[in-house]
Amino acid sequence: MNKYYSTLELNKILEKLSKECSNERSKQMALEIEPCSDFTIVQEELDKTSQAFELSVRFGTPPFFGFKDVCPSLKRASAGGILSLREMLQILQMLNQISALSDWYKHCEEVQTDLDYLFSGLMPNKYLQNRLETSILTEDELSDGASPQLATIRRKIAKAGINLRSSLDKMIRSESIQKCLQDNVVTIRDGRFVLPVKSEHRNDIKGLIHDTSATGQTIFIEPVSVVDANNEIKLLQSQEHDEIDRIIAELSSLCGESADAIINNYEICAMLNLYFAKANLGAKMKATIPNLTHNGVIHLRKARHPLIDAEKVVPINVSLGKDYTCLIITGPNTGGKTVALKTVGLLTAMTMCGLMIPVSDNSQVSVFKNVLVDIGDSQSIEQNLSTFSAHMHKVIEIVNRADEDSLIILDELGSGTDPLEGSALAISIIERLKSTGAKLMVTTHYQELKMYALNTENVENASCEFNVDTMKPTYRIIIGSPGKSNAFAISQSLGMPLDVIENAKSLIDDDSKHFEKIIERLEKTRIELESKNSEIEKLRLEAQENANKVKTQLAEVQKIRDDEIEKAHLTAMTIIERTKAQSNALLDELESIRRQQNKENFSQKVTDIKKRSKGHFNKMYDIANPVTDALIYNDDYTLPRELKQGDNVYITSLDKKGIVSSKPDKNGNVFIQIGVMRTKVSIDTLRLIEKPSVDRKPKGSVSKKAISKVDRSISMDCDIRGCDSIEGVYQMDAFIDNAVMSGLKTITIIHGKGTGVLRKAVHQRLKNHPSVKSFRLGIYGEGEDGVTIVELK
């Protein structure tokens, strides 16, 4: 890493990134990341990091294991080499990693990302994975499942061992043998089962001597009776070793055959681990992906230095490269100037590494060819360089390398020498760097640089805010306002004698005092404006909150209105159903009386039923149109005469015109015909409309013109297509009632062809309808089977 990025402590960020990685290869890749100056590549890397973050949020972070570098082992296996069980276990872990990532990706395949090419390159090898899993127990042992032959040999060895031990146990239990033994146990020497015999009884037990104890008191003898059994076990163990060698060679060959695919997948897994490590690091830093540009514009909103405790760091807002190319930051020592420089430089470098940065949304970072930095004290005793000399060496190098595609960060430019010369030199250096087109951030205490920023185009002042009341910095960056060093105030708060402070103030020339007062007044004005803006924002939020409350209340009122309308609809439907039931009852009673027309009291029954019918209908009208609740206009209007049938009237409570169709009853209510609707209202709501006098026609004659007008105003078609059978029949009944009241003789019911269910229901109702004389299906030109022509009585 070059020295400029080291100065910004980018290496510490990469160390944090490496700790998020699970394997050595990914850790190495993380530490080797360098900022890239290619806009396209940086954008691609940011997109991959962003998409890894989104996948982690939606589906959880994919499983990553601490897999080892298996490439050397696989290359040796592909060349015919034999691998150890440890190496094959590492390959198995790699295969498990490939399989786990492939299985995880299946859950999010519907989401298209720039990481798809990596996931699609994963090639799980289930066969080799299963072979290694079932064959290897540990780094030193194969399992019985490695091959049927190995399992058979091991069963024979176990069985032979059991038989051999049984024989030896019998010998140990023998009294004649027991007195010869040092211990009543069976032991092994040179892979053969033997008995520990006392040295003085060595000739009492016939067999082969394999070993003696260190003291010579114990002789380890293999009895003659078990020599053959031991030989059998030895032979089986030799076969076992041969079979193990064969299996290891076979497994090594299988690994070699898949070496290229596994090596390729090893790199893919390491790369995926790196991208998801970037996403995890971004999540821990509460970071976002900035908007990337290539025009040198930087705009950081609520930027935080990632190496400072998130609970302590103060977010800053910084802009550079759009309205000005040079930002000169002033303010007191320990006020946060250097941290601001490092924050801008480090976040720019992190972005160029494809990392998320701790800023708010809509922040903007540009890609630079060079990020050139001079921060900190570089005094060198070995090189016999003073602070100023070392400082100038770096600045000279930066001046020589600077171009229009450079971000330059300089801390305390021109310090360490005579202030007059230092400030002049600093201004000259800034002018030179500006001429190259570079973007420049500088910190200083010199008033000359503050004045330079005020009077120079493309140069802007900024200050690190300092609270004089608490004598502590706030670490906020204020763009557009130069800052005071506050040396006197800070020295006084630290205990400097007051006479020393006053003497120092008297030594300052009048121009400097005047400039400081101007800055102080500007600072007070800024604070007042911020306070007012804060109050305005508070009022705006309150207004917004009140507006939201009004909207909520309006929504509640709307809901109440809708509920009341729904209740009214339900009440209306109830009235309709009750009225329909009563009407059907009356019709049934009329039909019953019609059948009794030849009986003696028929006339009386007809009279009674007419009275009851009239009473029922009056009750129905009262329910459907309660006149007591109607709005009555009391404007002292008096009808000029009594109302009679046929009078035209205006109904004030309904804002409608109608025709009187009955005489007023004893309660002052009268029936009014409004179009096809007949309603009952109070005569107090009626205003008589006198007709102009016209020539009367002979009695009994009817105006054809009037009839034609009535006919045109009333529809003769009832379209019930799309209704179910119950709703369609209900609408048809209502239409027939209106048609009968309007004097129509023929109507058309449009029910459509469809499945015929609606047509069947319509015909069934028409057969029993008391107002229907006859009906038929339509003919060609009328709608055929899709309509029914009804003739009314």
PDB file of C-alpha atoms in Angstrom, residues 505-707:
ATOM      1  CA  LYS A 505      -4.312  40.822  23.054  1.00  0.00           C
ATOM      2  CA  SER A 506      -2.668  44.255  23.140  1.00  0.00           C
ATOM      3  CA  LEU A 507       0.151  43.017  20.935  1.00  0.00           C
ATOM      4  CA  ILE A 508      -2.201  42.136  18.081  1.00  0.00           C
ATOM      5  CA  ASP A 509      -2.424  44.784  15.361  1.00  0.00           C
ATOM      6  CA  ASP A 510      -5.660  46.623  14.688  1.00  0.00           C
ATOM      7  CA  ASP A 511      -6.343  44.931  11.356  1.00  0.00           C
ATOM      8  CA  SER A 512      -6.159  41.486  12.910  1.00  0.00           C
ATOM      9  CA  LYS A 513      -8.415  42.600  15.772  1.00  0.00           C
ATOM     10  CA  HIS A 514     -10.917  44.014  13.296  1.00  0.00           C
ATOM     11  CA  PHE A 515     -10.888  40.807  11.238  1.00  0.00           C
ATOM     12  CA  GLU A 516     -11.386  38.668  14.333  1.00  0.00           C
ATOM     13  CA  LYS A 517     -14.340  40.834  15.379  1.00  0.00           C
ATOM     14  CA  ILE A 518     -15.873  40.435  11.930  1.00  0.00           C
ATOM     15  CA  ILE A 519     -15.484  36.662  12.186  1.00  0.00           C
ATOM     16  CA  GLU A 520     -16.981  36.741  15.686  1.00  0.00           C
ATOM     17  CA  ARG A 521     -20.011  38.737  14.445  1.00  0.00           C
ATOM     18  CA  LEU A 522     -20.422  36.348  11.508  1.00  0.00           C
ATOM     19  CA  GLU A 523     -20.334  33.426  13.906  1.00  0.00           C
ATOM     20  CA  LYS A 524     -22.993  34.990  16.149  1.00  0.00           C
ATOM     21  CA  THR A 525     -25.175  35.730  13.118  1.00  0.00           C
ATOM     22  CA  ARG A 526     -24.760  32.131  11.901  1.00  0.00           C
ATOM     23  CA  ILE A 527     -25.753  30.748  15.296  1.00  0.00           C
ATOM     24  CA  GLU A 528     -28.816  33.014  15.405  1.00  0.00           C
ATOM     25  CA  LEU A 529     -29.832  31.948  11.905  1.00  0.00           C
ATOM     26  CA  GLU A 530     -29.386  28.293  12.806  1.00  0.00           C
ATOM     27  CA  SER A 531     -31.531  28.845  15.892  1.00  0.00           C
ATOM     28  CA  LYS A 532     -34.248  30.509  13.798  1.00  0.00           C
ATOM     29  CA  ASN A 533     -34.029  27.797  11.165  1.00  0.00           C
ATOM     30  CA  SER A 534     -34.343  25.215  13.901  1.00  0.00           C
ATOM     31  CA  GLU A 535     -37.448  26.966  15.211  1.00  0.00           C
ATOM     32  CA  ILE A 536     -38.880  27.199  11.689  1.00  0.00           C
ATOM     33  CA  GLU A 537     -38.222  23.492  11.172  1.00  0.00           C
ATOM     34  CA  LYS A 538     -39.910  22.757  14.491  1.00  0.00           C
ATOM     35  CA  LEU A 539     -42.955  24.781  13.436  1.00  0.00           C
ATOM     36  CA  ARG A 540     -42.973  23.053  10.056  1.00  0.00           C
ATOM     37  CA  LEU A 541     -42.946  19.653  11.724  1.00  0.00           C
ATOM     38  CA  GLU A 542     -45.775  20.743  14.022  1.00  0.00           C
ATOM     39  CA  ALA A 543     -47.771  21.977  11.025  1.00  0.00           C
ATOM     40  CA  GLN A 544     -47.106  18.703   9.248  1.00  0.00           C
ATOM     41  CA  GLU A 545     -48.197  16.808  12.333  1.00  0.00           C
ATOM     42  CA  ASN A 546     -51.410  18.866  12.555  1.00  0.00           C
ATOM     43  CA  ALA A 547     -52.057  18.272   8.858  1.00  0.00           C
ATOM     44  CA  ASN A 548     -51.611  14.553   9.411  1.00  0.00           C
ATOM     45  CA  LYS A 549     -54.052  14.708  12.324  1.00  0.00           C
ATOM     46  CA  VAL A 550     -56.607  16.511  10.140  1.00  0.00           C
ATOM     47  CA  LYS A 551     -56.153  13.866   7.440  1.00  0.00           C
ATOM     48  CA  THR A 552     -56.636  11.156  10.038  1.00  0.00           C
ATOM     49  CA  GLN A 553     -59.769  12.803  11.398  1.00  0.00           C
ATOM     50  CA  LEU A 554     -61.090  13.307   7.872  1.00  0.00           C
ATOM     51  CA  ALA A 555     -60.480   9.632   7.147  1.00  0.00           C
ATOM     52  CA  GLU A 556     -62.353   8.728  10.341  1.00  0.00           C
ATOM     53  CA  VAL A 557     -65.286  10.967   9.353  1.00  0.00           C
ATOM     54  CA  GLN A 558     -65.262   9.406   5.899  1.00  0.00           C
ATOM     55  CA  LYS A 559     -65.328   5.964   7.478  1.00  0.00           C
ATOM     56  CA  ILE A 560     -68.222   6.940   9.745  1.00  0.00           C
ATOM     57  CA  ARG A 561     -70.079   8.352   6.696  1.00  0.00           C
ATOM     58  CA  ASP A 562     -69.444   5.161   4.748  1.00  0.00           C
ATOM     59  CA  ASP A 563     -70.641   3.092   7.710  1.00  0.00           C
ATOM     60  CA  GLU A 564     -73.823   5.160   7.966  1.00  0.00           C
ATOM     61  CA  ILE A 565     -74.445   4.807   4.229  1.00  0.00           C
ATOM     62  CA  GLU A 566     -73.952   1.066   4.563  1.00  0.00           C
ATOM     63  CA  LYS A 567     -76.409   0.999   7.447  1.00  0.00           C
ATOM     64  CA  ALA A 568     -78.873   2.986   5.313  1.00  0.00           C
ATOM     65  CA  HIS A 569     -78.444   0.493   2.478  1.00  0.00           C
ATOM     66  CA  LEU A 570     -79.107  -2.388   4.854  1.00  0.00           C
ATOM     67  CA  THR A 571     -82.185  -0.608   6.232  1.00  0.00           C
ATOM     68  CA  ALA A 572     -83.430   0.024   2.705  1.00  0.00           C
ATOM     69  CA  MET A 573     -82.937  -3.608   1.774  1.00  0.00           C
ATOM     70  CA  THR A 574     -84.812  -4.640   4.908  1.00  0.00           C
ATOM     71  CA  ILE A 575     -87.698  -2.335   3.988  1.00  0.00           C
ATOM     72  CA  ILE A 576     -87.715  -3.711   0.446  1.00  0.00           C
ATOM     73  CA  GLU A 577     -87.776  -7.308   1.635  1.00  0.00           C
ATOM     74  CA  ARG A 578     -90.519  -6.576   4.180  1.00  0.00           C
ATOM     75  CA  THR A 579     -92.534  -4.726   1.537  1.00  0.00           C
ATOM     76  CA  LYS A 580     -92.043  -7.560  -0.922  1.00  0.00           C
ATOM     77  CA  ALA A 581     -93.192 -10.113   1.630  1.00  0.00           C
ATOM     78  CA  GLN A 582     -96.286  -8.085   2.470  1.00  0.00           C
ATOM     79  CA  SER A 583     -97.025  -7.590  -1.230  1.00  0.00           C
ATOM     80  CA  ASN A 584     -96.761 -11.309  -1.889  1.00  0.00           C
ATOM     81  CA  ALA A 585     -99.062 -11.988   1.046  1.00  0.00           C
ATOM     82  CA  LEU A 586    -101.625  -9.552  -0.344  1.00  0.00           C
ATOM     83  CA  LEU A 587    -101.378 -11.120  -3.776  1.00  0.00           C
ATOM     84  CA  ASP A 588    -101.865 -14.590  -2.325  1.00  0.00           C
ATOM     85  CA  GLU A 589    -104.928 -13.393  -0.424  1.00  0.00           C
ATOM     86  CA  LEU A 590    -106.337 -11.747  -3.559  1.00  0.00           C
ATOM     87  CA  GLU A 591    -105.839 -14.981  -5.470  1.00  0.00           C
ATOM     88  CA  SER A 592    -107.618 -16.882  -2.732  1.00  0.00           C
ATOM     89  CA  ILE A 593    -110.574 -14.435  -2.861  1.00  0.00           C
ATOM     90  CA  ARG A 594    -110.701 -14.675  -6.646  1.00  0.00           C
ATOM     91  CA  ARG A 595    -111.357 -18.392  -6.299  1.00  0.00           C
ATOM     92  CA  GLN A 596    -114.266 -17.621  -3.982  1.00  0.00           C
ATOM     93  CA  GLN A 597    -115.968 -15.115  -6.332  1.00  0.00           C
ATOM     94  CA  ASN A 598    -119.114 -17.248  -6.623  1.00  0.00           C
ATOM     95  CA  LYS A 599    -119.729 -17.319  -2.885  1.00  0.00           C
ATOM     96  CA  GLU A 600    -122.330 -15.149  -1.189  1.00  0.00           C
ATOM     97  CA  ASN A 601    -120.037 -12.846   0.779  1.00  0.00           C
ATOM     98  CA  PHE A 602    -117.570 -12.314  -2.063  1.00  0.00           C
ATOM     99  CA  SER A 603    -118.286  -8.574  -2.428  1.00  0.00           C
ATOM    100  CA  GLN A 604    -117.783  -7.962   1.272  1.00  0.00           C
ATOM    101  CA  LYS A 605    -114.489  -9.874   1.256  1.00  0.00           C
ATOM    102  CA  VAL A 606    -113.278  -7.844  -1.724  1.00  0.00           C
ATOM    103  CA  THR A 607    -114.143  -4.629   0.077  1.00  0.00           C
ATOM    104  CA  ASP A 608    -112.353  -5.788   3.247  1.00  0.00           C
ATOM    105  CA  ILE A 609    -109.248  -6.868   1.391  1.00  0.00           C
ATOM    106  CA  LYS A 610    -109.114  -3.526  -0.467  1.00  0.00           C
ATOM    107  CA  LYS A 611    -109.225  -1.703   2.865  1.00  0.00           C
ATOM    108  CA  ARG A 612    -106.507  -3.897   4.346  1.00  0.00           C
ATOM    109  CA  SER A 613    -104.457  -3.598   1.184  1.00  0.00           C
ATOM    110  CA  LYS A 614    -104.732   0.171   1.280  1.00  0.00           C
ATOM    111  CA  GLY A 615    -103.758   0.157   4.943  1.00  0.00           C
ATOM    112  CA  HIS A 616    -100.749  -2.085   4.301  1.00  0.00           C
ATOM    113  CA  PHE A 617     -99.551   0.088   1.440  1.00  0.00           C
ATOM    114  CA  ASN A 618     -99.923   3.219   3.528  1.00  0.00           C
ATOM    115  CA  LYS A 619     -97.763   1.620   6.220  1.00  0.00           C
ATOM    116  CA  MET A 620     -95.214   0.623   3.587  1.00  0.00           C
ATOM    117  CA  TYR A 621     -95.008   4.175   2.282  1.00  0.00           C
ATOM    118  CA  ASP A 622     -94.636   5.480   5.812  1.00  0.00           C
ATOM    119  CA  ILE A 623     -91.733   3.096   6.408  1.00  0.00           C
ATOM    120  CA  ALA A 624     -90.046   3.787   3.084  1.00  0.00           C
ATOM    121  CA  ASN A 625     -90.642   7.561   3.202  1.00  0.00           C
ATOM    122  CA  PRO A 626     -91.205   8.783   6.767  1.00  0.00           C
ATOM    123  CA  VAL A 627     -92.595  12.273   6.235  1.00  0.00           C
ATOM    124  CA  THR A 628     -92.122  13.120   9.872  1.00  0.00           C
ATOM    125  CA  ASP A 629     -88.350  13.128   9.301  1.00  0.00           C
ATOM    126  CA  ALA A 630     -88.485  15.145   6.090  1.00  0.00           C
ATOM    127  CA  LEU A 631     -87.160  18.670   5.938  1.00  0.00           C
ATOM    128  CA  ILE A 632     -90.097  21.087   5.880  1.00  0.00           C
ATOM    129  CA  TYR A 633     -89.678  24.650   4.710  1.00  0.00           C
ATOM    130  CA  ASN A 634     -91.746  27.013   6.829  1.00  0.00           C
ATOM    131  CA  ASP A 635     -91.669  30.132   4.733  1.00  0.00           C
ATOM    132  CA  ASP A 636     -95.363  31.037   5.420  1.00  0.00           C
ATOM    133  CA  TYR A 637     -96.407  29.617   2.059  1.00  0.00           C
ATOM    134  CA  THR A 638    -100.070  28.708   1.744  1.00  0.00           C
ATOM    135  CA  LEU A 639    -101.538  26.684  -1.073  1.00  0.00           C
ATOM    136  CA  PRO A 640    -103.800  28.936  -3.180  1.00  0.00           C
ATOM    137  CA  ARG A 641    -106.387  26.155  -3.335  1.00  0.00           C
ATOM    138  CA  GLU A 642    -106.932  22.574  -2.372  1.00  0.00           C
ATOM    139  CA  LEU A 643    -104.828  20.040  -4.243  1.00  0.00           C
ATOM    140  CA  LYS A 644    -106.468  17.676  -6.658  1.00  0.00           C
ATOM    141  CA  GLN A 645    -105.276  14.771  -8.729  1.00  0.00           C
ATOM    142  CA  GLY A 646    -103.181  15.842 -11.729  1.00  0.00           C
ATOM    143  CA  ASP A 647    -101.827  19.046 -10.152  1.00  0.00           C
ATOM    144  CA  ASN A 648     -98.169  19.809 -10.848  1.00  0.00           C
ATOM    145  CA  VAL A 649     -96.261  20.552  -7.657  1.00  0.00           C
ATOM    146  CA  TYR A 650     -92.733  21.298  -6.467  1.00  0.00           C
ATOM    147  CA  ILE A 651     -91.546  19.205  -3.459  1.00  0.00           C
ATOM    148  CA  THR A 652     -89.253  21.398  -1.337  1.00  0.00           C
ATOM    149  CA  SER A 653     -87.966  18.570   0.847  1.00  0.00           C
ATOM    150  CA  LEU A 654     -86.803  16.568  -2.202  1.00  0.00           C
ATOM    151  CA  ASP A 655     -86.042  19.420  -4.623  1.00  0.00           C
ATOM    152  CA  LYS A 656     -88.165  17.578  -7.244  1.00  0.00           C
ATOM    153  CA  LYS A 657     -91.254  18.210  -9.360  1.00  0.00           C
ATOM    154  CA  GLY A 658     -94.152  15.775  -9.397  1.00  0.00           C
ATOM    155  CA  ILE A 659     -97.845  15.191 -10.075  1.00  0.00           C
ATOM    156  CA  VAL A 660    -100.471  14.752  -7.367  1.00  0.00           C
ATOM    157  CA  SER A 661    -101.920  11.235  -7.658  1.00  0.00           C
ATOM    158  CA  SER A 662    -104.305  11.173  -4.638  1.00  0.00           C
ATOM    159  CA  LYS A 663    -106.312  13.413  -2.361  1.00  0.00           C
ATOM    160  CA  PRO A 664    -104.747  14.467   0.966  1.00  0.00           C
ATOM    161  CA  ASP A 665    -105.505  12.105   3.856  1.00  0.00           C
ATOM    162  CA  LYS A 666    -106.606  13.163   7.330  1.00  0.00           C
ATOM    163  CA  ASN A 667    -102.907  13.618   8.387  1.00  0.00           C
ATOM    164  CA  GLY A 668    -102.217  16.063   5.575  1.00  0.00           C
ATOM    165  CA  ASN A 669    -100.175  13.600   3.498  1.00  0.00           C
ATOM    166  CA  VAL A 670    -100.625  13.074  -0.203  1.00  0.00           C
ATOM    167  CA  PHE A 671     -99.192  10.700  -2.851  1.00  0.00           C
ATOM    168  CA  ILE A 672     -96.995  12.303  -5.518  1.00  0.00           C
ATOM    169  CA  GLN A 673     -95.920  10.650  -8.782  1.00  0.00           C
ATOM    170  CA  ILE A 674     -92.290  11.532  -9.590  1.00  0.00           C
ATOM    171  CA  GLY A 675     -91.514   9.895 -12.921  1.00  0.00           C
ATOM    172  CA  VAL A 676     -91.939   6.147 -12.328  1.00  0.00           C
ATOM    173  CA  MET A 677     -91.683   6.598  -8.568  1.00  0.00           C
ATOM    174  CA  ARG A 678     -94.703   7.185  -6.320  1.00  0.00           C
ATOM    175  CA  THR A 679     -94.025   8.658  -2.893  1.00  0.00           C
ATOM    176  CA  LYS A 680     -95.972  10.021   0.066  1.00  0.00           C
ATOM    177  CA  VAL A 681     -95.171  13.524   1.326  1.00  0.00           C
ATOM    178  CA  SER A 682     -96.690  16.220   3.531  1.00  0.00           C
ATOM    179  CA  ILE A 683     -98.678  18.946   1.791  1.00  0.00           C
ATOM    180  CA  ASP A 684     -96.613  21.475   3.828  1.00  0.00           C
ATOM    181  CA  THR A 685     -93.636  20.637   1.566  1.00  0.00           C
ATOM    182  CA  LEU A 686     -95.551  21.204  -1.669  1.00  0.00           C
ATOM    183  CA  ARG A 687     -95.692  24.297  -3.880  1.00  0.00           C
ATOM    184  CA  LEU A 688     -98.405  24.384  -6.522  1.00  0.00           C
ATOM    185  CA  ILE A 689     -97.238  24.917 -10.133  1.00  0.00           C
ATOM    186  CA  GLU A 690    -100.001  26.489 -12.127  1.00  0.00           C
ATOM    187  CA  LYS A 691    -100.131  25.351 -15.784  1.00  0.00           C
ATOM    188  CA  PRO A 692    -100.723  27.909 -18.543  1.00  0.00           C
ATOM    189  CA  SER A 693    -104.176  27.695 -20.003  1.00  0.00           C
ATOM    190  CA  VAL A 694    -104.482  25.523 -23.113  1.00  0.00           C
ATOM    191  CA  ASP A 695    -107.305  24.568 -25.419  1.00  0.00           C
ATOM    192  CA  ARG A 696    -109.096  21.594 -23.966  1.00  0.00           C
ATOM    193  CA  LYS A 697    -109.540  18.591 -26.202  1.00  0.00           C
ATOM    194  CA  PRO A 698    -112.816  16.736 -26.430  1.00  0.00           C
ATOM    195  CA  LYS A 699    -113.529  14.654 -23.338  1.00  0.00           C
ATOM    196  CA  GLY A 700    -112.181  11.154 -23.651  1.00  0.00           C
ATOM    197  CA  SER A 701    -109.505  12.087 -26.193  1.00  0.00           C
ATOM    198  CA  VAL A 702    -105.790  11.568 -25.435  1.00  0.00           C
ATOM    199  CA  SER A 703    -102.908  13.482 -26.942  1.00  0.00           C
ATOM    200  CA  LYS A 704    -100.765  11.186 -29.022  1.00  0.00           C
ATOM    201  CA  LYS A 705     -97.886  13.608 -28.590  1.00  0.00           C
ATOM    202  CA  ALA A 706     -98.110  13.324 -24.802  1.00  0.00           C
ATOM    203  CA  ILE A 707     -98.206   9.556 -24.979  1.00  0.00           C
TER     204      ILE A 707
END
